[in-house]
Tab-separated table of C-alpha atoms and ligand atoms in Angstrom:
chain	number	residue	atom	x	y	z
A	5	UNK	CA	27.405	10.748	-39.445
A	6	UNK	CA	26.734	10.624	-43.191
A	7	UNK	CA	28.397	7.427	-44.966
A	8	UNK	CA	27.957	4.888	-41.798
A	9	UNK	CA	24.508	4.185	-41.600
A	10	UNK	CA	24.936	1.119	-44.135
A	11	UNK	CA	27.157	-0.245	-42.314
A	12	UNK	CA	25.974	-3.181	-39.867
A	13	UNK	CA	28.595	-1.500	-36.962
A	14	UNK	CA	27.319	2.042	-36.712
A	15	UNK	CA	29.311	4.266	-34.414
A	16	UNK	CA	26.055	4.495	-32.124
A	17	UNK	CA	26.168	1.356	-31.351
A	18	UNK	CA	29.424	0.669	-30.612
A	19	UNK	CA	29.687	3.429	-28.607
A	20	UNK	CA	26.920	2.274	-26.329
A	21	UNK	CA	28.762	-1.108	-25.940
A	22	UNK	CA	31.770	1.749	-24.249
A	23	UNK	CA	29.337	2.765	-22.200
A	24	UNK	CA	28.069	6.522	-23.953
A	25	UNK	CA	24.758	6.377	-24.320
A	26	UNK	CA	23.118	7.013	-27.623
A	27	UNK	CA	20.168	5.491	-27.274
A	28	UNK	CA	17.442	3.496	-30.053
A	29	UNK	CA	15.782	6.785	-30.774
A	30	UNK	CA	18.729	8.740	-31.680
A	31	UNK	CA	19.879	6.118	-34.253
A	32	UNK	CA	16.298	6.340	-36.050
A	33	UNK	CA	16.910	10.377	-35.846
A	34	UNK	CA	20.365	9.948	-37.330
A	35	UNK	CA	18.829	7.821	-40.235
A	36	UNK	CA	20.263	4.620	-39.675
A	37	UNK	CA	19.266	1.582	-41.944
A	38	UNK	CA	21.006	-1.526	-40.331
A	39	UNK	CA	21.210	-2.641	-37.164
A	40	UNK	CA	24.330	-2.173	-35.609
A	41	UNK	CA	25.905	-5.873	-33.606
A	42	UNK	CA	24.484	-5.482	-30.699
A	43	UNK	CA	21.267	-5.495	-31.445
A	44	UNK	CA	21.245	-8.361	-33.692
A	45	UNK	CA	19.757	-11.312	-32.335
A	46	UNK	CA	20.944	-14.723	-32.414
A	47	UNK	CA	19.193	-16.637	-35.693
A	48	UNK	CA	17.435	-19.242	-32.664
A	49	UNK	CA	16.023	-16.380	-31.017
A	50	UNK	CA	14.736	-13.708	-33.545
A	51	UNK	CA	10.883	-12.729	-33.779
A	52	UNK	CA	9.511	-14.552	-36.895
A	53	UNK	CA	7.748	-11.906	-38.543
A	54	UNK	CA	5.140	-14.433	-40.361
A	55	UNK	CA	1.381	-13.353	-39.358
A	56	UNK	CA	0.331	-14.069	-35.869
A	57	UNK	CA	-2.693	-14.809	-35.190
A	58	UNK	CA	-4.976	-12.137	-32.928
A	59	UNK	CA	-5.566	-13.077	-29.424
A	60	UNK	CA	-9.266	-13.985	-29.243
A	61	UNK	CA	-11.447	-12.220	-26.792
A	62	UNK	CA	-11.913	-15.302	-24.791
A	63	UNK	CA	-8.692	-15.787	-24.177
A	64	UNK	CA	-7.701	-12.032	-23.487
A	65	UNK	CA	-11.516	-10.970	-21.570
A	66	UNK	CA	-12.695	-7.451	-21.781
A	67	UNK	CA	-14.016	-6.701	-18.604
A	68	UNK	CA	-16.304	-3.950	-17.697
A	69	UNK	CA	-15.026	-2.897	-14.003
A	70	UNK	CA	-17.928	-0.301	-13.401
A	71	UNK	CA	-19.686	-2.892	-11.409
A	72	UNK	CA	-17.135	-3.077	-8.567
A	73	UNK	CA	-18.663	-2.256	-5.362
A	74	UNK	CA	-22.445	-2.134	-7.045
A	75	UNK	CA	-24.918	-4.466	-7.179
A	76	UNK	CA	-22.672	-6.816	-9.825
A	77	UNK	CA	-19.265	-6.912	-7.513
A	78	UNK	CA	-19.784	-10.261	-7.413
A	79	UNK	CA	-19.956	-10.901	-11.034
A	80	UNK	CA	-17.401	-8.765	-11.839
A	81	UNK	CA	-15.168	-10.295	-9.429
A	82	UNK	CA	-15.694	-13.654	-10.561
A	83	UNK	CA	-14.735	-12.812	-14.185
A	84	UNK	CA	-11.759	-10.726	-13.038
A	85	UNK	CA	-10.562	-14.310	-10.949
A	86	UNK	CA	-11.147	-16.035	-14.171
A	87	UNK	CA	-9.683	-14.216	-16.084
A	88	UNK	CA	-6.207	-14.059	-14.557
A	89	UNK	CA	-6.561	-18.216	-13.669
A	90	UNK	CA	-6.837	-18.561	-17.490
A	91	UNK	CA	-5.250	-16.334	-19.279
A	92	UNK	CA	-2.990	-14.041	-16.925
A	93	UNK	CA	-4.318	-10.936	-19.124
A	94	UNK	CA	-7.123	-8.966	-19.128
A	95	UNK	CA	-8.490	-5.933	-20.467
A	96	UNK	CA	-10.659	-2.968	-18.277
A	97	UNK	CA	-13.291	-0.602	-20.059
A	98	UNK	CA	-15.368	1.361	-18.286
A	99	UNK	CA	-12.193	1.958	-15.531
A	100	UNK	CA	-13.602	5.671	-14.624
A	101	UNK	CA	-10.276	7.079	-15.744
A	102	UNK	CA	-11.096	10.306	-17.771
A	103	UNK	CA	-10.112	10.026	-21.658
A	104	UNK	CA	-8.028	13.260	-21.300
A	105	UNK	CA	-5.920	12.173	-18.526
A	106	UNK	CA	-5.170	8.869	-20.798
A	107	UNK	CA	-4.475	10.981	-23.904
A	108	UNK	CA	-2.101	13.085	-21.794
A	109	UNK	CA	-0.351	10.835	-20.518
A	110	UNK	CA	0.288	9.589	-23.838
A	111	UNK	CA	0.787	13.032	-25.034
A	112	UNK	CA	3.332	14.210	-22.801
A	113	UNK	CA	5.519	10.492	-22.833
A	114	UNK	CA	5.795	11.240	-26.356
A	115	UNK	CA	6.739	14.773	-25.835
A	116	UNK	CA	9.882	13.727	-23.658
A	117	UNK	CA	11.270	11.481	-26.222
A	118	UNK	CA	11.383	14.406	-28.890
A	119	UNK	CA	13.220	16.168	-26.565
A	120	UNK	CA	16.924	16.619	-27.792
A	121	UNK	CA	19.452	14.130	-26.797
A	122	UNK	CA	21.313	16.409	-24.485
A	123	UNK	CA	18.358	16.987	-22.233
A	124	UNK	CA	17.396	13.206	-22.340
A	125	UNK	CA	20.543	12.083	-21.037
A	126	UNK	CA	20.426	14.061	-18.125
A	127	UNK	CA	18.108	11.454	-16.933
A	128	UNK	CA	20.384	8.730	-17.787
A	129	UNK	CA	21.516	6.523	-14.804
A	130	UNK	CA	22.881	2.729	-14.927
A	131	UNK	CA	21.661	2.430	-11.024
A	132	UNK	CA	18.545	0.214	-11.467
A	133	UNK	CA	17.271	1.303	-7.940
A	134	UNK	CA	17.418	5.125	-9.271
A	135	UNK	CA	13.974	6.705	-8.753
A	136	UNK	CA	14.637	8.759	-12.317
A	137	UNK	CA	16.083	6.534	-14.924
A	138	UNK	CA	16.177	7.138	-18.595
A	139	UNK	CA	17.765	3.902	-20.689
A	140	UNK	CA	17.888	1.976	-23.809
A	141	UNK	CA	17.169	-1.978	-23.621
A	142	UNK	CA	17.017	-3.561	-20.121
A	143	UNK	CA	20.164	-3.158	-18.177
A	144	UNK	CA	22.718	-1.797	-20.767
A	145	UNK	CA	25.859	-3.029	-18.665
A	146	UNK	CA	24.601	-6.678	-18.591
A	147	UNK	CA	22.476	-7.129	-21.451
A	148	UNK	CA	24.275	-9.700	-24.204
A	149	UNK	CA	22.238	-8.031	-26.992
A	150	UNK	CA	20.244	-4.576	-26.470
A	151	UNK	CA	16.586	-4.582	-27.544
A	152	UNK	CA	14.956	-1.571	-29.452
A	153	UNK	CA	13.917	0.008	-26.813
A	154	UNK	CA	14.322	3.439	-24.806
A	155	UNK	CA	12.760	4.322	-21.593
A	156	UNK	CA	11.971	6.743	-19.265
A	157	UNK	CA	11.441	4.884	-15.312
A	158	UNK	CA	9.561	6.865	-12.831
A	159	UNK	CA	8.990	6.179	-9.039
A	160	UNK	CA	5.500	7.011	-8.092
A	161	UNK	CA	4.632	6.323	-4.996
A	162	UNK	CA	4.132	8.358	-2.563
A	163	UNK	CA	3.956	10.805	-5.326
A	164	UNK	CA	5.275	13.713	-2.608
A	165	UNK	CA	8.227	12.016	-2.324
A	166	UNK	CA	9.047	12.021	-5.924
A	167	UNK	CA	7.231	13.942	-8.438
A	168	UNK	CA	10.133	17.228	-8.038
A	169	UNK	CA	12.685	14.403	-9.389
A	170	UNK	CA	10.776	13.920	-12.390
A	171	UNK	CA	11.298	15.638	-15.458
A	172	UNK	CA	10.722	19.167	-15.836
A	173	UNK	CA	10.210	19.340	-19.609
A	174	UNK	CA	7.633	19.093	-21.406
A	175	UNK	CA	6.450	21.781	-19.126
A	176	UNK	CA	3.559	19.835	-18.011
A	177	UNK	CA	5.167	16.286	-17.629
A	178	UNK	CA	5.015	16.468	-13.895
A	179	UNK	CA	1.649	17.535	-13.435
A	180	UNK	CA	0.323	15.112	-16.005
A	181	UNK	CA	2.348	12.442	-14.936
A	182	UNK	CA	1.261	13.165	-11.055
A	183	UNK	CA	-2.501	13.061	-11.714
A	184	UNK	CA	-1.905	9.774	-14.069
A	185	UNK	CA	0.193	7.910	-11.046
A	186	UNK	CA	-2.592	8.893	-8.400
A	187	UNK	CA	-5.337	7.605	-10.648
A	188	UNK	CA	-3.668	4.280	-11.506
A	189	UNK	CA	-3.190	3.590	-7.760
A	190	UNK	CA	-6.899	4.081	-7.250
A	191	UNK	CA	-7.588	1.740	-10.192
A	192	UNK	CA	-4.815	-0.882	-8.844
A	193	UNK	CA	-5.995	-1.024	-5.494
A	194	UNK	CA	-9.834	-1.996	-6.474
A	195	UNK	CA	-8.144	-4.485	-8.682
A	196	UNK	CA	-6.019	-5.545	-5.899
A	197	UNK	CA	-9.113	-5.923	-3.667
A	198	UNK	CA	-11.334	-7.807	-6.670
A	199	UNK	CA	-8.110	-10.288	-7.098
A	200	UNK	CA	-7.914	-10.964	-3.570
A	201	UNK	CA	-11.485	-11.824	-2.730
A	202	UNK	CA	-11.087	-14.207	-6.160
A	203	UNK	CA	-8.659	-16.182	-3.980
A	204	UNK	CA	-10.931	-16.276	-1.313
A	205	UNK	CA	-8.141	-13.935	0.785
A	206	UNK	CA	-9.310	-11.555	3.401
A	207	UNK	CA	-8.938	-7.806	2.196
A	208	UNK	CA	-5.880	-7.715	5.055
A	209	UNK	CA	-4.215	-8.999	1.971
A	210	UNK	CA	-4.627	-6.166	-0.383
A	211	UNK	CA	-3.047	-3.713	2.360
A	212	UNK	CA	-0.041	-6.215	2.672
A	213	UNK	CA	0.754	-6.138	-0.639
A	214	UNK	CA	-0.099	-2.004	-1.965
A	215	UNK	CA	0.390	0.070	1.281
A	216	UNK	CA	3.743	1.172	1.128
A	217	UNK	CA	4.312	-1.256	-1.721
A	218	UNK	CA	6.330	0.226	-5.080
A	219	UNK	CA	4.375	1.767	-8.012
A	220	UNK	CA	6.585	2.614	-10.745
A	221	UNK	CA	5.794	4.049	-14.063
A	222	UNK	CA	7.756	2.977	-17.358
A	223	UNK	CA	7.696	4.814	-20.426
A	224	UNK	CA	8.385	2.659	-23.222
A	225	UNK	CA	9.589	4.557	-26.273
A	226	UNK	CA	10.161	1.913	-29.582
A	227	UNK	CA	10.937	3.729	-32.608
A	228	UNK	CA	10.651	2.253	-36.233
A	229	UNK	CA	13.471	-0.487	-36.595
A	230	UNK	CA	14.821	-0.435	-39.904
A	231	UNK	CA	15.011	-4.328	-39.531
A	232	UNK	CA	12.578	-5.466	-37.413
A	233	UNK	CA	12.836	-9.011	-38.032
A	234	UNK	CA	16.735	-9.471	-36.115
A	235	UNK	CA	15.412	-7.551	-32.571
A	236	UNK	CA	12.877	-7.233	-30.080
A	237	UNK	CA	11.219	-3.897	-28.585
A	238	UNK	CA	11.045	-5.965	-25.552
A	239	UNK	CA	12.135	-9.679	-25.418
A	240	UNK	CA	10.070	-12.425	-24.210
A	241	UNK	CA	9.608	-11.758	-20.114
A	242	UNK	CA	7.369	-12.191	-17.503
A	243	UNK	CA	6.647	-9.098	-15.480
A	244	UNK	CA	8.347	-9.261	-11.713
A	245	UNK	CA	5.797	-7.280	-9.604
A	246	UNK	CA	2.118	-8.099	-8.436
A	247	UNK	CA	0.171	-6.582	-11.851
A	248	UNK	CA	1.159	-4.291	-14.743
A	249	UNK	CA	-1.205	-1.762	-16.137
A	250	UNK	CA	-0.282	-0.853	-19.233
A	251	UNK	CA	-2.095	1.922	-21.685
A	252	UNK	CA	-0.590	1.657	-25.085
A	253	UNK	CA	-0.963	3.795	-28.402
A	254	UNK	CA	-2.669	2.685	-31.620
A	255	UNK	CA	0.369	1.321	-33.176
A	256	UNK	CA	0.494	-2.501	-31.525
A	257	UNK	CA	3.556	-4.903	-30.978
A	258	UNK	CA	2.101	-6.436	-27.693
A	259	UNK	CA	2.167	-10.495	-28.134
A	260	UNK	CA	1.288	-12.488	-25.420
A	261	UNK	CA	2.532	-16.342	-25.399
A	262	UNK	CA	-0.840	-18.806	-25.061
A	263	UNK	CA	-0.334	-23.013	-25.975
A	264	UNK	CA	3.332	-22.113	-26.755
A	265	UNK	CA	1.956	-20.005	-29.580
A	266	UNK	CA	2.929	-16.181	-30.206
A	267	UNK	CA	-0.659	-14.299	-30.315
A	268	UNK	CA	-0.616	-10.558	-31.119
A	269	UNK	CA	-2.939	-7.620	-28.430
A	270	UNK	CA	-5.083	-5.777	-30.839
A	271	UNK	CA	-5.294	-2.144	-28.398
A	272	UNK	CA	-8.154	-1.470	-27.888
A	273	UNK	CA	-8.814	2.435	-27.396
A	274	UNK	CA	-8.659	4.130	-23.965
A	275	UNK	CA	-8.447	0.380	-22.299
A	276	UNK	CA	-5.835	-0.451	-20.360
A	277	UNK	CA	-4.183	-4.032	-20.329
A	278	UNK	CA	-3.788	-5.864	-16.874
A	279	UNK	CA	-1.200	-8.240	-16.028
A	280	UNK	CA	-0.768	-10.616	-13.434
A	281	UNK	CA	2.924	-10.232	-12.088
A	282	UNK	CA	5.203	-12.908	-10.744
A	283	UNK	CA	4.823	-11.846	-7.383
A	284	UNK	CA	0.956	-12.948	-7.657
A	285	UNK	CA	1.657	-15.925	-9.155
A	286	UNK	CA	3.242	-17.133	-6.387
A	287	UNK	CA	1.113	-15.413	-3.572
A	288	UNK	CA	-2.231	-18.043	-5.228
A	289	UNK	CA	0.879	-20.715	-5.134
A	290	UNK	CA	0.782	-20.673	-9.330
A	291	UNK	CA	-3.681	-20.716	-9.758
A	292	UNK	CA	-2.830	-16.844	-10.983
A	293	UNK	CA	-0.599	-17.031	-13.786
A	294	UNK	CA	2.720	-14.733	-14.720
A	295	UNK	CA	2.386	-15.023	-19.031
A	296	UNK	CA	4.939	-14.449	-20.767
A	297	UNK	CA	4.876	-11.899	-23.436
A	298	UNK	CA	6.882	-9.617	-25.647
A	299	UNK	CA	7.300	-6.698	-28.085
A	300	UNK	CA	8.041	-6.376	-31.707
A	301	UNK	CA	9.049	-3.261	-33.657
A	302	UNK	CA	7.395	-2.343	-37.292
A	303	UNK	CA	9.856	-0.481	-39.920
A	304	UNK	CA	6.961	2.120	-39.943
A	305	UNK	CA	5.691	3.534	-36.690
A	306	UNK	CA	7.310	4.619	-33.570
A	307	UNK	CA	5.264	2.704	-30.531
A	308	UNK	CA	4.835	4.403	-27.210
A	309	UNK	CA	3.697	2.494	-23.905
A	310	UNK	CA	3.113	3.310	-20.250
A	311	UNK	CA	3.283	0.508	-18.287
A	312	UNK	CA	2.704	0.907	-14.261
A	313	UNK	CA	4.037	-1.293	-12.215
A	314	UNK	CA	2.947	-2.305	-8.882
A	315	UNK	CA	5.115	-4.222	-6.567
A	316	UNK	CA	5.167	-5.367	-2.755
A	317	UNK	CA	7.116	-3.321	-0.264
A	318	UNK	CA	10.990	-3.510	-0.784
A	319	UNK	CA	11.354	-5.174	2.738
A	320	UNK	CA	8.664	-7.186	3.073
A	321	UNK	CA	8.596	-11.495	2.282
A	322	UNK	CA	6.088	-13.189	0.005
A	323	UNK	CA	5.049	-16.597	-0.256
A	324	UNK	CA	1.893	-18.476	-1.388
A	325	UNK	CA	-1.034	-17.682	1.036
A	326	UNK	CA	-1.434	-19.810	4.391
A	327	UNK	CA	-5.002	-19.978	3.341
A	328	UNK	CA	-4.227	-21.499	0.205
A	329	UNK	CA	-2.001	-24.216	1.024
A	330	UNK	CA	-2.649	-28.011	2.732
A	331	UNK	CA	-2.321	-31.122	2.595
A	332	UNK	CA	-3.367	-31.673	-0.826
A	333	UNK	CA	-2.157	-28.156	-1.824
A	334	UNK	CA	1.686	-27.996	-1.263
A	335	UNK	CA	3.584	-24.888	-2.219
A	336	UNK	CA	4.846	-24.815	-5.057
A	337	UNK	CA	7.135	-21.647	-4.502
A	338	UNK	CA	10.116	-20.769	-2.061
A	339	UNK	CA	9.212	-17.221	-0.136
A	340	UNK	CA	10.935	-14.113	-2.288
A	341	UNK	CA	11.144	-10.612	-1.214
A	342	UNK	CA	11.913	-7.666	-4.072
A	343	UNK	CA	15.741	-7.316	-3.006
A	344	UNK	CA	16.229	-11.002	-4.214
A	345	UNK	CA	14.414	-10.054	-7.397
A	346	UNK	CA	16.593	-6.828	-7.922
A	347	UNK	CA	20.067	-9.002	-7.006
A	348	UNK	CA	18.917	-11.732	-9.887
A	349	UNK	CA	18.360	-8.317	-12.527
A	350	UNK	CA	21.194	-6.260	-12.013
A	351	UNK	CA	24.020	-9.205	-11.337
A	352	UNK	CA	22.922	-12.087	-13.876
A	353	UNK	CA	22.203	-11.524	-18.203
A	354	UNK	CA	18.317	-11.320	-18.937
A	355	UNK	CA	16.646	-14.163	-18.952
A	356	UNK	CA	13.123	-14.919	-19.289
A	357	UNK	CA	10.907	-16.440	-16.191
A	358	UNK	CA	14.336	-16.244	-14.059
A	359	UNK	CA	12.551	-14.867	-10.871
A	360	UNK	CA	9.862	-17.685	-11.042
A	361	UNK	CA	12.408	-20.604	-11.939
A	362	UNK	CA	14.016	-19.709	-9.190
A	363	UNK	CA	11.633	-19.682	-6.773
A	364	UNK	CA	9.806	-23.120	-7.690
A	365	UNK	CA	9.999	-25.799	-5.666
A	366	UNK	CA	9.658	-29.624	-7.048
B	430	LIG	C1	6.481	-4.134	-19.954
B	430	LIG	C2	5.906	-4.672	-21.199
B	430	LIG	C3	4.968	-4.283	-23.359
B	430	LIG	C4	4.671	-3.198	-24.309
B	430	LIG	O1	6.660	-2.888	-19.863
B	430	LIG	O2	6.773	-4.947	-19.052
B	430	LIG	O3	5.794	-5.859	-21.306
B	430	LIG	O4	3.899	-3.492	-25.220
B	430	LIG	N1	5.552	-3.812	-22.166
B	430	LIG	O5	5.223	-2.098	-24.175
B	431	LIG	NI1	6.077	-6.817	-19.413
């Protein structure tokens, strides 16, 4: 490889555009100092890597959860409805998810990517509905220009069904992964139930939407970019699903889009960050909102992120809440089920807010 990693067209990259997989992380490992094409971002749509300004608390609440089902539910609740009417973020302390399970989690997600290429790749699978996928960018066939991204996909629930799919190596990835999936359902489905008595929904609501509903866990691996300025480790998106909980290491890249502005997530340690998803948005007929946000890359640290993702059942329809709509309160959203939102992924180019524009109604 020595003498091409000056050029802007390194072999890497070109090969991925044939369709071999290399991969963000093995360029970085190869020494690579410009971005090959296809990760170069039109001038119109780069990151501007001036100073952006940290999110305030207000805007991204830290909320204390311990109170759920104690004497402040109700208080807890209320800030938790707040929180995703305002601001569509939120952070949870005080989750009762042990430290150690966090920091293996962590541990063992970075452990995979330092596996060699060769065993990687084994993972490797174009099939967006595979429950084992190991990628670079979003959808490598479709995407215009990759972003600096790899990742590791995981289906989690029932973990039964799944966990002797996932990887093998590091020797403890399953068992650390398994324990990690269980605990963020737990934590998801108290979430689920504090959201849905914020609407004013009865609890039927919360079974609806996470019995037999998807839970997927995404490793995000987004190694030092030797020019971070021209790419993304994750272009501007809104997430698809009902909520994303995402635990995130020390290094930071998380922005979060608030009065058209780009405001950076300071991580806080051993939080996790809560999303609302599109799904929800529509479900409260737009009062919860789907942010958008994205990822940049740093020329000096790797970045690792977990992000669980917690969707509706494949088969089932969702459409703003009966409860929530009259006279005065229209819907503002067509019904959607997930197969429409995997059709619009794997068929059209990325495109932020896609799912939601084209589910709004006038
Ligand atoms: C995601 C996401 C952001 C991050 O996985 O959907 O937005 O900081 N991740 O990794
Ligand atoms: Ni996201």
């Amino acid at each position: 490889m020595a003498g091409v990693s000056c050029k802007r067209d390194f072999e890497g990259g070109e090969d991925a555009e044939k369709g071999d997989f290399v991969g963000v992380k093995h360029m970085t490992d190869v020494g690579l100092q410009r971005l090959p094409t296809k990760y170069v971002l039109p001038v119109t749509e780069r990151p501007i890597l001036k100073p952006v300004a940290v999110i305030q608390e207000r805007h991204l609440p830290v909320i204390d959860i311990s109170g759920l089902g104690g004497e402040r539910h109700s208080e807890v609740v209320a800030a938790i409805g707040q929180a995703c009417q305002e601001a569509g973020f939120f952070q949870v302390v005080n989750h009762g998810v042990p430290v150690s399970m966090i920091r293996d989690i962590m541990r063992v997600a970075s452990e995979f990517f330092e596996l060699p290429l060769e065993e990687r790749k084994t993972y490797m699978s174009d099939d967006m509905t595979k429950p084992v996928r190991y990628g670079t960018s979003f959808n490598r066939l479709k995407d215009q220009v990759f972003c600096w991204r790899d990742f590791l996909k995981l289906y989690c629930h029932p973990t039964q069904k799944w966990v002797h799919l996932w990887p093998s190596n590091p020797p403890d990835y399953r068992k650390v992964a398994l324990d990690y999936s269980e605990e963020m359902r737990s934590m998801a489905e108290r979430l689920m139930s504090a959201i849905i008595e914020s609407l004013g929904l009865p609890q039927t609501y919360v079974e609806k939407i996470c019995k037999d509903g998807s839970q997927v866990m995404v490793v995000n691996f987004y190694p030092a970019c030797p020019e971070p300025e021209l790419t993304f480790g994750m272009p501007p998106h809104t997430d698809y699903g009902c909520m994303t909980i995402l635990q995130q290491d020390s290094v930071g890249g998380l922005q979060v889009l608030r009065n058209g502005e780009w405001e950076a997530v300071h991580p806080v340690p051993d939080s996790f960050i809560i999303n609302i998803g599109d799904h929800l948005e529509v479900l409260s007929n737009g009062k919860y909102k789907s942010i958008m946000h994205r990822a940049v890359v740093n020329s000096e640290r790797s970045r690792v992120s977990v992000a669980t993702l917690l969707s509706m059942p494949f088969e089932s329809n969702i459409g703003p809440a009966p409860e929530l709509i009259d006279e005065d309160h229209p819907p503002h959203y067509r019904e959607t089920n997930f197969s429409h939102f995997i059709d619009l992924i794997s068929t059209k180019t990325f495109k932020a807010r896609a799912l939601l524009d084209s589910l709004k109604l006038a």
